[in-house]
Amino acid sequence: MSGYIQANLVALQTIVVKEVLRFTRIWVQTVLPPAITMALYFVIFGNLIGSQISAMDGFSYIDYIVPGIILMAIISHSYANVVSSFYGAKFQRHVEELLVSPTPSYVILTGFVLGGTMRGLVVGSIVTLVSLLFTSLHVQHPLVLIGTVLMTSVIFSIAGLINAVYANSFDDISIIPTFILTPLSYLGGVFYTIKMLPEFWQQVSLLNPILYLVNAMRFGMLGVSDIELTTSFLIMGVFVLVLGTFALVLLERGVGIKS
Amino acid sequence: MSNAVEITGLRKTYGNGLEALKGVDLTVAEGDFFALLGPNGAGKSTTIGIISSLVRKSAGQVLLFGRDLDREPAAVKSLLGVVPQEFNFNVFEPVQEIIINQGGFYGIKRSEARVRSERLLKLLGLWDKRKGMARELSGGMKRRLMIARALVHNPRLLILDEPTAGVDIEIRRATWDFVRDINRQGTTIILTTHYLEEAESLCRNIAIIDHGEIIEHTAMKELLQRVNKETFVLYTHGSLAGLGSIPQCNLRRIDDSTLEVDIDREQSMNGLFARLQQCGIEVLSLKNKSNRLEQLFLSLLAQKKPGVANDVHEV
Ligand SMILES: Nc1ncnc2c1ncn2[C@@H]1O[C@H](COP(=O)(O)OP(=O)(O)OP(=O)(O)O)[C@@H](O)[C@H]1O
Ligand SMILES: [Mg+2]
């Protein structure tokens, strides 16, 4: 039994190290762009437009949007890391190296998700550093912040893997980011409090899962949120469980990777 | 001795409805050097894909060394090394890393995998290339990289799906020697190839698959004994004009210095040579017109297809 655990730990470590090396080797494409994007967000929304906007929930506009912007970067990069890595492995067929080996599906899933989470954390840290150039950050509840960041990158790493499993071309890997992730992020309360919306749109916003993540993040940093914290974490937990189980079933059945 | 492979009732229908395997039974003894032959599209790679967990079977059972692939996938997978027909490594990964990482997927610690990769890379003549990206390798080197990768966990069964396709003759010979050595050390080998002389010289047992069905499953020796007539080509010196027919010899003059002759298995060639000598014809060299296994192979396939002229590939 300990041999089994030991072997799987070695396999897991192999996948994670490979994944981290992959995105650090191409850092110009993977970690530099978010730094630039963030700087632009801060210049435009924070300094230029933000200075015209009155305080939101008692914070200056730039301070109000920082948590959501950091989280958006984490979301898109965790997702992008796994979807492109796993799709690449499928396309070039080297996913077969894993499939012929005794590595169980849950180890494969965990490995890719940890890789995506690492990318999320690296990008999140870089974006945070960039934001420090524009404002000073407060962290009211560090544990909430860490929990939210981790859960978010896990959720979107798993989602990236699911997308890769179903993707049949390189175009397919940008469908979900373009048509689902970006709109939901913009409508997920990154740039405003939903209290500003009419009642009807407030209710509609509650259907957007990203709203819960952004508000948990904001609670971690600023101590304010439109959503009850436990609700946010409950929703995150449900997403991790449901998506994780689904991804595991896909891998176990070999959907999209075995003919 | 237990069997390395025991396949029963293996069927595969692909998503597009194509029935690639129609109930394949196959047994390979432990320690064997086994040839799985068949024309393009016969189902060789599909069979190998199922054994190596890359293709989902529609029905049937796969046992390796007595263990069921469905029941103990991890244990069965670690007994097996596969060299697939198509390249399936990350071309942007350094050569040695590919082998070390594969070791990692089998639970072999990095330090140990590094030692093993060094040995394998040296054995397969890739040591100088270890640091370069895999895409910098030539086609033949890529095949050898896949052989090295398949051996990193010391499998008891090695399956090679056309390992010598597109490999030059020198490297092909070196690969044969290498694989023969591994077999001598106890590893069971299954080989598919379209070079039948390769199968003939390497393999002790053979199965021929066609249209998803095994049409022959026997010892190589037994199969070759079925060749009861061979055709030889003789290159000669001296006029062939005065040479009439020779009793019991079906002799054909191809040109002024080339003869073709059919000889039955039990027949001696002495009479033929004596007669040629009488006529002042010197035989400079001779060779088999075609490889024996090739003749058999074609005739077996032809028997399966009514309407195809059988006499072309006389056995
Ligand atoms: N992924 C797939 N989807 C649909 N059909 C497939 C697939 N892979 C193989 N086939 C079909 O299954 C049949 C058997 O193919 P297979 O690759 O097993 O043949 P093979 O004996 O390995 O041939 P070759 O000598 O050309 O490699 C062929 O008709 C092929 O077209
Ligand atoms: Mg094939």
XYZ file of C-alpha atoms and ligand atoms in Angstrom:
606
model
C 0.000 0.000 0.000
C 2.748 2.455 0.877
C 4.446 1.458 -2.383
C 1.259 2.426 -4.184
C 1.094 5.810 -2.456
C 4.787 6.391 -3.013
C 4.509 5.583 -6.736
C 1.526 7.879 -7.171
C 3.299 10.694 -5.364
C 6.229 10.350 -7.750
C 3.825 10.410 -10.710
C 2.032 13.448 -9.289
C 5.282 15.282 -8.731
C 6.367 14.448 -12.275
C 3.200 15.935 -13.752
C 3.304 19.063 -11.603
C 6.974 19.795 -12.276
C 6.382 19.279 -16.006
C 3.424 21.645 -15.916
C 5.244 24.358 -14.005
C 8.277 24.108 -16.280
C 5.994 24.376 -19.274
C 4.543 27.728 -18.334
C 7.722 29.165 -16.908
C 9.650 28.216 -20.058
C 7.219 30.299 -22.109
C 6.884 33.067 -19.520
C 6.751 35.770 -22.187
C 3.419 34.340 -23.266
C 2.185 33.202 -19.896
C 3.163 35.604 -17.135
C 4.135 38.834 -18.841
C 0.791 39.659 -20.547
C -1.299 39.730 -17.355
C 1.144 42.207 -15.823
C 0.652 44.502 -18.808
C -3.127 44.043 -18.902
C -3.375 44.823 -15.216
C -1.282 47.933 -15.503
C -3.686 49.111 -18.231
C -6.739 48.357 -16.091
C -5.295 50.401 -13.275
C -4.347 53.313 -15.481
C -7.711 53.449 -17.261
C -10.255 52.346 -14.666
C -8.317 53.324 -11.620
C -6.636 56.609 -12.423
C -8.399 58.088 -15.472
C -12.017 57.012 -15.004
C -11.839 56.006 -11.351
C -10.915 59.519 -10.238
C -14.302 60.703 -11.624
C -16.230 58.041 -9.706
C -17.339 58.577 -6.145
C -16.425 56.135 -3.391
C -17.948 52.655 -3.594
C -18.872 50.866 -0.377
C -16.640 53.411 1.305
C -13.557 52.735 -0.801
C -11.913 54.665 -3.594
C -12.840 53.137 -6.943
C -9.377 51.779 -7.637
C -9.234 50.066 -4.257
C -12.702 48.660 -4.829
C -11.837 47.006 -8.115
C -8.386 45.614 -7.206
C -9.635 42.340 -5.646
C -11.837 41.508 -8.627
C -9.142 42.344 -11.133
C -6.611 40.116 -9.402
C -9.187 37.345 -9.319
C -10.005 37.755 -13.012
C -6.337 37.221 -13.840
C -6.258 34.108 -11.653
C -9.399 32.760 -13.297
C -8.263 33.230 -16.864
C -4.735 31.958 -16.299
C -5.613 28.838 -14.303
C -8.070 28.020 -17.028
C -5.724 28.811 -19.906
C -2.902 26.786 -18.398
C -4.792 23.533 -18.160
C -6.819 23.888 -21.332
C -3.790 24.550 -23.508
C -1.521 22.059 -21.801
C -4.015 19.215 -21.816
C -5.260 19.955 -25.288
C -1.648 20.121 -26.500
C -0.959 16.744 -24.897
C -4.021 15.331 -26.606
C -3.214 16.913 -29.958
C 0.432 15.795 -29.937
C -0.683 12.491 -28.425
C 1.786 12.574 -25.546
C -1.163 12.231 -23.185
C -0.679 8.574 -24.175
C 2.470 8.544 -22.051
C 0.164 8.914 -19.074
C -2.564 6.632 -20.351
C -0.275 3.624 -20.830
C 1.226 4.117 -17.375
C -0.329 2.923 -14.114
C -0.974 6.540 -13.048
C -4.634 6.647 -11.933
C -7.022 9.254 -13.348
C -7.288 11.117 -10.066
C -3.531 11.629 -10.007
C -3.593 12.914 -13.582
C -6.418 15.298 -12.700
C -4.713 16.462 -9.505
C -1.434 16.997 -11.364
C -2.932 19.175 -14.065
C -5.060 21.077 -11.553
C -2.041 21.771 -9.354
C -0.199 22.991 -12.445
C -3.056 25.372 -13.246
C -3.230 26.502 -9.636
C 0.493 27.277 -9.650
C 0.034 29.388 -12.740
C -2.924 31.136 -11.065
C -0.819 31.842 -7.976
C 2.165 33.106 -9.945
C 0.008 35.386 -12.086
C -2.015 36.488 -9.043
C 1.193 37.471 -7.270
C 2.510 39.376 -10.262
C -0.747 41.246 -10.689
C -0.767 42.063 -6.996
C 2.741 43.481 -7.283
C 1.679 45.599 -10.264
C -1.321 46.910 -8.348
C 0.992 48.028 -5.559
C 2.422 50.546 -8.013
C -0.971 52.227 -8.177
C -2.448 51.877 -4.735
C -1.717 50.466 -1.326
C -3.435 47.202 -0.568
C -5.261 46.178 2.555
C -5.797 42.606 3.559
C -8.525 42.387 6.177
C -8.973 38.616 6.272
C -5.893 36.789 4.960
C -7.362 33.294 5.364
C -10.457 34.218 3.366
C -8.224 35.679 0.699
C -6.014 32.581 0.487
C -9.012 30.255 0.536
C -10.741 32.162 -2.246
C -7.649 32.308 -4.435
C -7.006 28.579 -4.045
C -10.597 27.494 -4.589
C -10.935 29.771 -7.600
C -7.849 28.477 -9.331
C -8.814 24.886 -8.601
C -12.306 25.418 -10.042
C -11.043 27.010 -13.219
C -8.202 24.558 -13.676
C -10.716 21.717 -13.600
C -12.945 23.621 -16.006
C -9.972 24.041 -18.337
C -9.362 20.314 -18.329
C -13.004 19.609 -19.142
C -12.845 22.085 -22.025
C -9.660 20.405 -23.323
C -11.269 16.971 -23.200
C -14.063 18.132 -25.479
C -11.954 20.372 -27.715
C -11.261 19.091 -31.191
C -9.262 22.032 -32.467
C -7.220 24.926 -31.157
C -10.227 27.196 -31.830
C -12.352 25.156 -29.443
C -10.140 26.043 -26.526
C -11.053 29.705 -26.735
C -14.836 29.248 -26.963
C -15.500 29.052 -23.246
C -13.117 31.884 -22.277
C -14.595 34.166 -24.936
C -18.267 33.377 -24.635
C -18.629 32.439 -20.998
C -15.697 33.450 -18.800
C -15.154 36.994 -20.007
C -18.816 38.090 -19.985
C -19.445 36.453 -16.610
C -16.345 38.102 -15.171
C -17.374 41.556 -16.368
C -20.899 41.020 -15.047
C -19.637 39.401 -11.854
C -19.315 42.548 -9.780
C -15.660 43.208 -10.463
C -16.301 46.849 -11.388
C -19.421 47.605 -9.373
C -21.436 46.576 -6.378
C -24.659 44.866 -7.396
C -26.420 47.081 -4.871
C -26.233 49.728 -7.617
C -28.402 47.560 -9.888
C -32.203 47.491 -10.048
C -33.731 44.687 -8.002
C -34.348 42.494 -11.052
C -30.739 42.635 -12.253
C -29.507 42.016 -8.727
C -31.436 38.741 -8.762
C -30.085 37.865 -12.203
C -26.543 38.602 -11.026
C -26.963 36.062 -8.257
C -27.035 33.358 -10.942
C -23.500 34.274 -11.941
C -21.061 32.061 -10.034
C -18.191 34.496 -10.519
C -20.067 37.065 -8.423
C -19.580 34.850 -5.381
C -15.864 34.464 -5.980
C -15.267 38.173 -6.553
C -17.179 39.104 -3.424
C -15.357 36.558 -1.287
C -12.105 37.989 -2.588
C -13.246 41.512 -1.837
C -14.222 40.458 1.656
C -10.763 38.986 2.139
C -9.055 42.192 1.093
C -11.431 45.005 2.002
C -13.821 43.378 4.447
C -16.916 44.253 2.393
C -19.077 41.972 0.268
C -22.460 41.879 -1.441
C -22.770 38.218 -0.567
C -22.778 36.280 2.670
C -19.284 34.717 3.020
C -20.551 31.229 3.853
C -22.730 31.272 0.728
C -19.683 32.087 -1.361
C -17.619 29.262 0.093
C -20.501 26.837 -0.146
C -20.862 27.612 -3.829
C -17.129 27.244 -4.388
C -17.179 23.888 -2.615
C -20.067 22.671 -4.732
C -18.272 23.705 -7.906
C -15.045 21.948 -6.933
C -16.968 18.771 -6.132
C -19.245 18.726 -9.149
C -16.654 19.754 -11.733
C -13.987 17.546 -10.149
C -16.211 14.482 -10.227
C -17.247 15.204 -13.783
C -13.631 15.614 -14.924
C -12.686 12.387 -13.193
C -15.468 10.492 -14.929
C -14.350 11.905 -18.290
C -10.748 10.835 -17.709
C -11.756 7.438 -16.391
C -13.873 6.783 -19.470
C -11.207 8.199 -21.761
C -13.663 10.641 -23.342
C -11.885 12.611 -26.053
C -8.566 10.838 -25.455
C -9.244 7.172 -26.232
C -10.902 6.004 -29.427
C 5.011 -21.577 -18.213
C 2.289 -18.946 -17.972
C 1.261 -16.891 -20.939
C 2.414 -13.319 -21.361
C -0.706 -12.484 -23.348
C -4.056 -14.176 -23.443
C -6.681 -12.404 -25.468
C -10.117 -13.866 -25.983
C -13.035 -12.664 -28.053
C -11.608 -9.235 -28.592
C -13.895 -6.958 -30.564
C -13.665 -3.336 -31.503
C -16.141 -1.194 -33.330
C -14.943 2.392 -33.731
C -17.237 5.379 -33.251
C -17.763 5.638 -36.999
C -19.215 2.132 -37.039
C -16.128 0.458 -38.468
C -15.647 -3.038 -37.110
C -11.878 -3.215 -36.731
C -11.713 -6.427 -34.659
C -14.216 -9.239 -35.052
C -13.417 -11.565 -32.185
C -9.669 -11.937 -31.906
C -8.124 -14.730 -29.829
C -4.407 -14.536 -29.307
C -1.968 -16.295 -26.997
C 1.664 -15.371 -26.592
C 3.827 -17.487 -24.318
C 6.111 -15.887 -21.777
C 9.590 -15.342 -23.209
C 8.357 -15.604 -26.796
C 9.385 -13.441 -29.713
C 6.087 -13.103 -31.487
C 5.156 -11.615 -34.839
C 1.744 -10.060 -35.398
C 1.467 -9.602 -39.127
C -1.225 -8.408 -41.446
C -1.887 -5.982 -44.272
C -2.627 -2.275 -43.756
C -5.822 -1.768 -41.812
C -5.960 -5.388 -40.610
C -6.327 -4.432 -36.963
C -2.798 -4.827 -35.582
C -2.553 -1.360 -34.044
C -6.113 -1.593 -32.770
C -5.239 -4.814 -30.943
C -2.095 -3.256 -29.512
C -4.045 -0.103 -28.611
C -6.475 -2.159 -26.548
C -3.711 -4.093 -24.781
C -1.998 -0.814 -23.906
C -5.177 0.949 -22.686
C -5.192 3.524 -25.481
C -8.220 2.115 -27.271
C -11.446 1.079 -25.558
C -12.501 -2.431 -26.442
C -16.074 -3.238 -27.395
C -15.934 -6.793 -26.042
C -13.505 -9.469 -24.955
C -10.857 -10.029 -22.337
C -7.183 -9.169 -22.078
C -4.929 -11.003 -19.648
C -1.244 -10.196 -19.278
C 0.742 -12.736 -17.274
C -2.544 -14.125 -16.004
C -3.866 -10.787 -14.730
C -6.985 -9.147 -16.069
C -6.476 -5.670 -17.506
C -9.988 -4.629 -16.425
C -9.571 -5.820 -12.865
C -5.996 -4.750 -12.134
C -5.215 -2.011 -14.619
C -2.311 -0.500 -12.691
C -0.572 -3.823 -12.084
C -1.058 -4.929 -15.686
C 0.112 -1.614 -17.128
C 3.383 -1.761 -15.241
C 4.181 -5.132 -16.848
C 3.937 -3.660 -20.317
C 6.044 -1.361 -22.477
C 4.706 -0.122 -25.804
C 6.367 1.435 -28.815
C 3.446 2.803 -30.815
C 3.318 3.144 -34.567
C 2.888 6.934 -34.458
C 5.230 9.289 -32.621
C 3.572 10.265 -29.373
C 6.019 12.284 -27.338
C 6.196 15.999 -26.717
C 8.507 17.278 -29.435
C 9.306 20.330 -27.316
C 10.674 18.246 -24.465
C 14.369 17.360 -24.170
C 15.144 13.760 -25.115
C 16.377 12.570 -21.738
C 13.536 14.337 -19.911
C 11.023 12.332 -21.933
C 12.462 9.094 -20.603
C 12.902 10.336 -17.039
C 9.349 11.651 -16.919
C 7.979 8.417 -18.300
C 9.778 6.702 -15.436
C 8.026 9.130 -13.106
C 4.630 8.068 -14.444
C 5.562 4.530 -13.426
C 6.495 5.718 -9.957
C 10.259 5.583 -10.527
C 12.068 8.306 -8.597
C 13.869 10.921 -10.656
C 17.354 9.933 -9.521
C 16.756 6.297 -10.414
C 15.021 7.182 -13.694
C 18.006 9.319 -14.641
C 20.378 6.378 -14.195
C 18.134 4.127 -16.255
C 17.689 6.736 -18.977
C 21.445 7.102 -19.279
C 21.870 3.373 -19.820
C 19.067 3.198 -22.373
C 20.155 6.287 -24.288
C 23.665 4.903 -24.560
C 22.420 1.486 -25.658
C 20.257 3.025 -28.343
C 22.868 5.462 -29.572
C 21.038 8.600 -28.453
C 23.324 9.727 -25.671
C 24.761 12.609 -27.698
C 21.260 13.853 -28.362
C 20.014 13.719 -24.785
C 19.868 17.459 -24.233
C 18.258 18.465 -27.513
C 14.527 18.769 -28.062
C 12.884 15.622 -29.382
C 11.864 17.413 -32.552
C 15.541 17.757 -33.481
C 15.832 13.984 -33.866
C 15.637 12.211 -37.211
C 12.794 9.781 -37.854
C 14.899 6.740 -36.996
C 16.175 8.371 -33.821
C 12.614 9.177 -32.781
C 11.716 5.492 -33.072
C 14.673 4.572 -30.898
C 13.661 7.210 -28.383
C 10.287 5.506 -28.132
C 11.994 2.150 -27.584
C 14.104 3.635 -24.788
C 11.029 5.233 -23.255
C 9.110 1.947 -23.351
C 11.862 0.180 -21.415
C 12.437 2.605 -18.569
C 10.274 0.596 -16.152
C 11.776 -2.788 -17.173
C 8.551 -4.250 -18.560
C 8.152 -8.017 -18.856
C 6.354 -7.587 -22.169
C 7.462 -5.213 -24.906
C 5.159 -4.514 -27.835
C 6.690 -2.900 -30.890
C 4.308 -1.553 -33.524
C 6.427 -1.206 -36.671
C 9.586 -0.115 -34.844
C 11.703 -0.237 -37.985
C 9.410 1.624 -40.379
C 11.491 4.255 -42.133
C 14.683 3.170 -40.373
C 17.849 2.696 -42.429
C 19.282 -0.796 -42.780
C 22.194 -0.272 -40.427
C 20.019 1.033 -37.629
C 17.410 -1.578 -38.386
C 20.029 -4.303 -37.861
C 21.201 -2.643 -34.659
C 17.601 -2.460 -33.479
C 17.102 -6.169 -34.190
C 20.209 -7.042 -32.209
C 19.065 -4.857 -29.374
C 15.595 -6.347 -29.253
C 16.966 -9.887 -29.590
C 19.174 -9.226 -26.593
C 16.269 -8.013 -24.521
C 14.328 -11.098 -25.496
C 17.233 -13.331 -24.485
C 17.226 -11.675 -21.102
C 13.643 -12.813 -20.665
C 11.417 -10.038 -21.982
C 8.541 -11.263 -24.101
C 8.348 -9.397 -27.403
C 5.486 -8.806 -29.786
C 6.437 -7.223 -33.075
C 4.437 -5.942 -35.993
C 6.227 -5.192 -39.207
C 5.699 -5.099 -42.931
C 9.253 -6.368 -43.515
C 8.550 -10.065 -43.536
C 12.170 -11.136 -43.615
C 12.497 -9.246 -40.341
C 9.675 -11.279 -38.814
C 11.096 -14.492 -40.271
C 14.536 -14.007 -38.836
C 13.455 -12.687 -35.429
C 10.240 -14.360 -34.410
C 9.528 -17.861 -33.166
C 5.749 -17.671 -33.315
C 3.422 -15.803 -35.538
C -0.166 -14.708 -35.977
C -1.591 -13.238 -39.134
C -4.560 -10.954 -38.849
C -6.729 -9.805 -41.714
C -9.904 -7.751 -41.659
C -10.035 -7.984 -37.889
C -9.727 -11.767 -37.727
C -6.814 -14.046 -36.941
C -6.308 -16.226 -39.994
C -3.154 -17.988 -38.826
C -1.650 -18.551 -35.387
C 1.270 -20.944 -35.293
C 5.011 -21.513 -34.916
C 7.144 -19.796 -37.534
C 8.911 -23.099 -38.339
C 5.638 -24.883 -38.854
C 4.409 -22.167 -41.161
C 7.581 -22.051 -43.218
C 7.475 -25.821 -43.702
C 4.310 -25.283 -45.660
C 6.336 -23.725 -48.408
C 6.615 -26.816 -50.566
C 7.921 -25.201 -53.678
C 10.495 -22.460 -53.925
C 11.505 -20.405 -56.906
C 15.188 -19.642 -57.405
C 16.811 -17.173 -59.740
C 20.169 -18.281 -61.213
C 22.676 -15.873 -62.733
C 24.794 -17.719 -65.252
C 27.739 -17.449 -67.602
C 27.783 -19.273 -70.960
C 25.207 -19.740 -73.683
C 21.771 -20.813 -72.495
C 20.722 -21.568 -76.084
C 21.500 -25.312 -76.015
C 19.763 -25.877 -72.723
C 16.642 -27.964 -73.287
C 14.176 -28.949 -70.596
C 15.394 -30.752 -67.514
C 13.348 -33.588 -65.989
C 11.389 -32.581 -62.833
C 12.508 -28.994 -63.227
C 10.217 -26.255 -64.279
C 12.871 -24.105 -65.912
C 12.330 -20.665 -67.464
C 14.807 -18.583 -69.408
C 14.452 -14.957 -68.382
C 17.257 -13.559 -70.536
C 20.625 -14.648 -71.918
C 22.175 -15.092 -68.515
C 19.257 -15.507 -66.114
C 17.249 -18.600 -65.312
C 14.307 -19.170 -63.041
C 13.563 -22.579 -61.610
C 10.903 -24.046 -59.314
C 12.197 -26.660 -56.898
C 10.001 -28.861 -54.712
C 10.832 -29.000 -51.056
C 12.024 -32.611 -51.161
C 13.871 -32.252 -54.436
C 17.660 -32.017 -54.674
C 19.251 -29.401 -56.848
C 22.157 -31.639 -57.878
C 20.482 -32.850 -61.082
C 19.957 -29.291 -62.188
C 23.557 -28.322 -61.557
C 24.874 -31.458 -63.299
C 22.826 -30.658 -66.390
C 23.985 -27.039 -66.436
C 27.584 -28.184 -66.164
C 27.116 -30.575 -69.090
C 25.966 -27.663 -71.198
C 28.978 -25.607 -70.171
C 26.873 -23.178 -68.176
C 28.465 -21.758 -65.100
C 26.237 -20.640 -62.213
C 27.661 -17.396 -60.858
C 25.115 -16.878 -58.113
C 21.601 -17.729 -57.081
C 18.904 -16.347 -54.830
C 15.352 -16.973 -53.690
C 12.940 -15.212 -55.994
C 10.894 -14.056 -53.018
C 11.032 -14.416 -49.317
C 9.319 -17.630 -48.148
C 7.203 -15.934 -45.534
C 6.159 -13.347 -48.076
C 4.879 -16.064 -50.405
C 2.917 -17.704 -47.627
C 1.579 -14.434 -46.378
C 0.245 -13.446 -49.767
C -1.267 -16.834 -50.422
C -2.988 -16.885 -47.037
C -4.489 -13.490 -47.700
C -5.454 -14.484 -51.217
C -7.300 -17.573 -49.931
C -9.399 -15.226 -47.867
C -10.392 -13.193 -50.907
C -12.308 -15.109 -53.519
C -11.664 -13.794 -56.987
C -8.023 -12.955 -56.444
C -5.794 -15.138 -58.597
C -4.282 -17.716 -56.286
C -1.735 -19.023 -58.736
C 0.240 -15.801 -58.708
C 1.528 -16.619 -55.284
C 2.039 -20.315 -55.602
C 2.965 -22.141 -52.435
N -9.541 6.016 -34.475
C -10.130 5.317 -35.455
N -11.393 5.606 -35.818
C -12.006 4.897 -36.789
N -11.447 3.871 -37.443
C -10.189 3.537 -37.127
C -9.458 4.244 -36.123
N -8.235 3.691 -36.016
C -8.190 2.698 -36.912
N -9.352 2.597 -37.594
C -9.698 1.617 -38.620
O -9.584 0.324 -38.063
C -9.025 -0.581 -38.989
C -7.800 -1.220 -38.385
O -6.808 -0.240 -38.229
P -5.414 -0.543 -37.543
O -4.737 0.750 -37.345
O -5.643 -1.397 -36.350
O -4.685 -1.374 -38.691
P -3.194 -1.920 -38.761
O -3.290 -3.380 -38.895
O -2.390 -1.405 -37.634
O -2.718 -1.278 -40.132
P -1.280 -0.672 -40.561
O -0.449 -1.809 -41.010
O -1.641 0.211 -41.693
O -0.720 0.061 -39.409
C -8.733 0.221 -40.240
O -9.794 0.015 -41.146
C -8.728 1.655 -39.784
O -9.189 2.505 -40.793
Mg -0.856 -0.152 -37.468
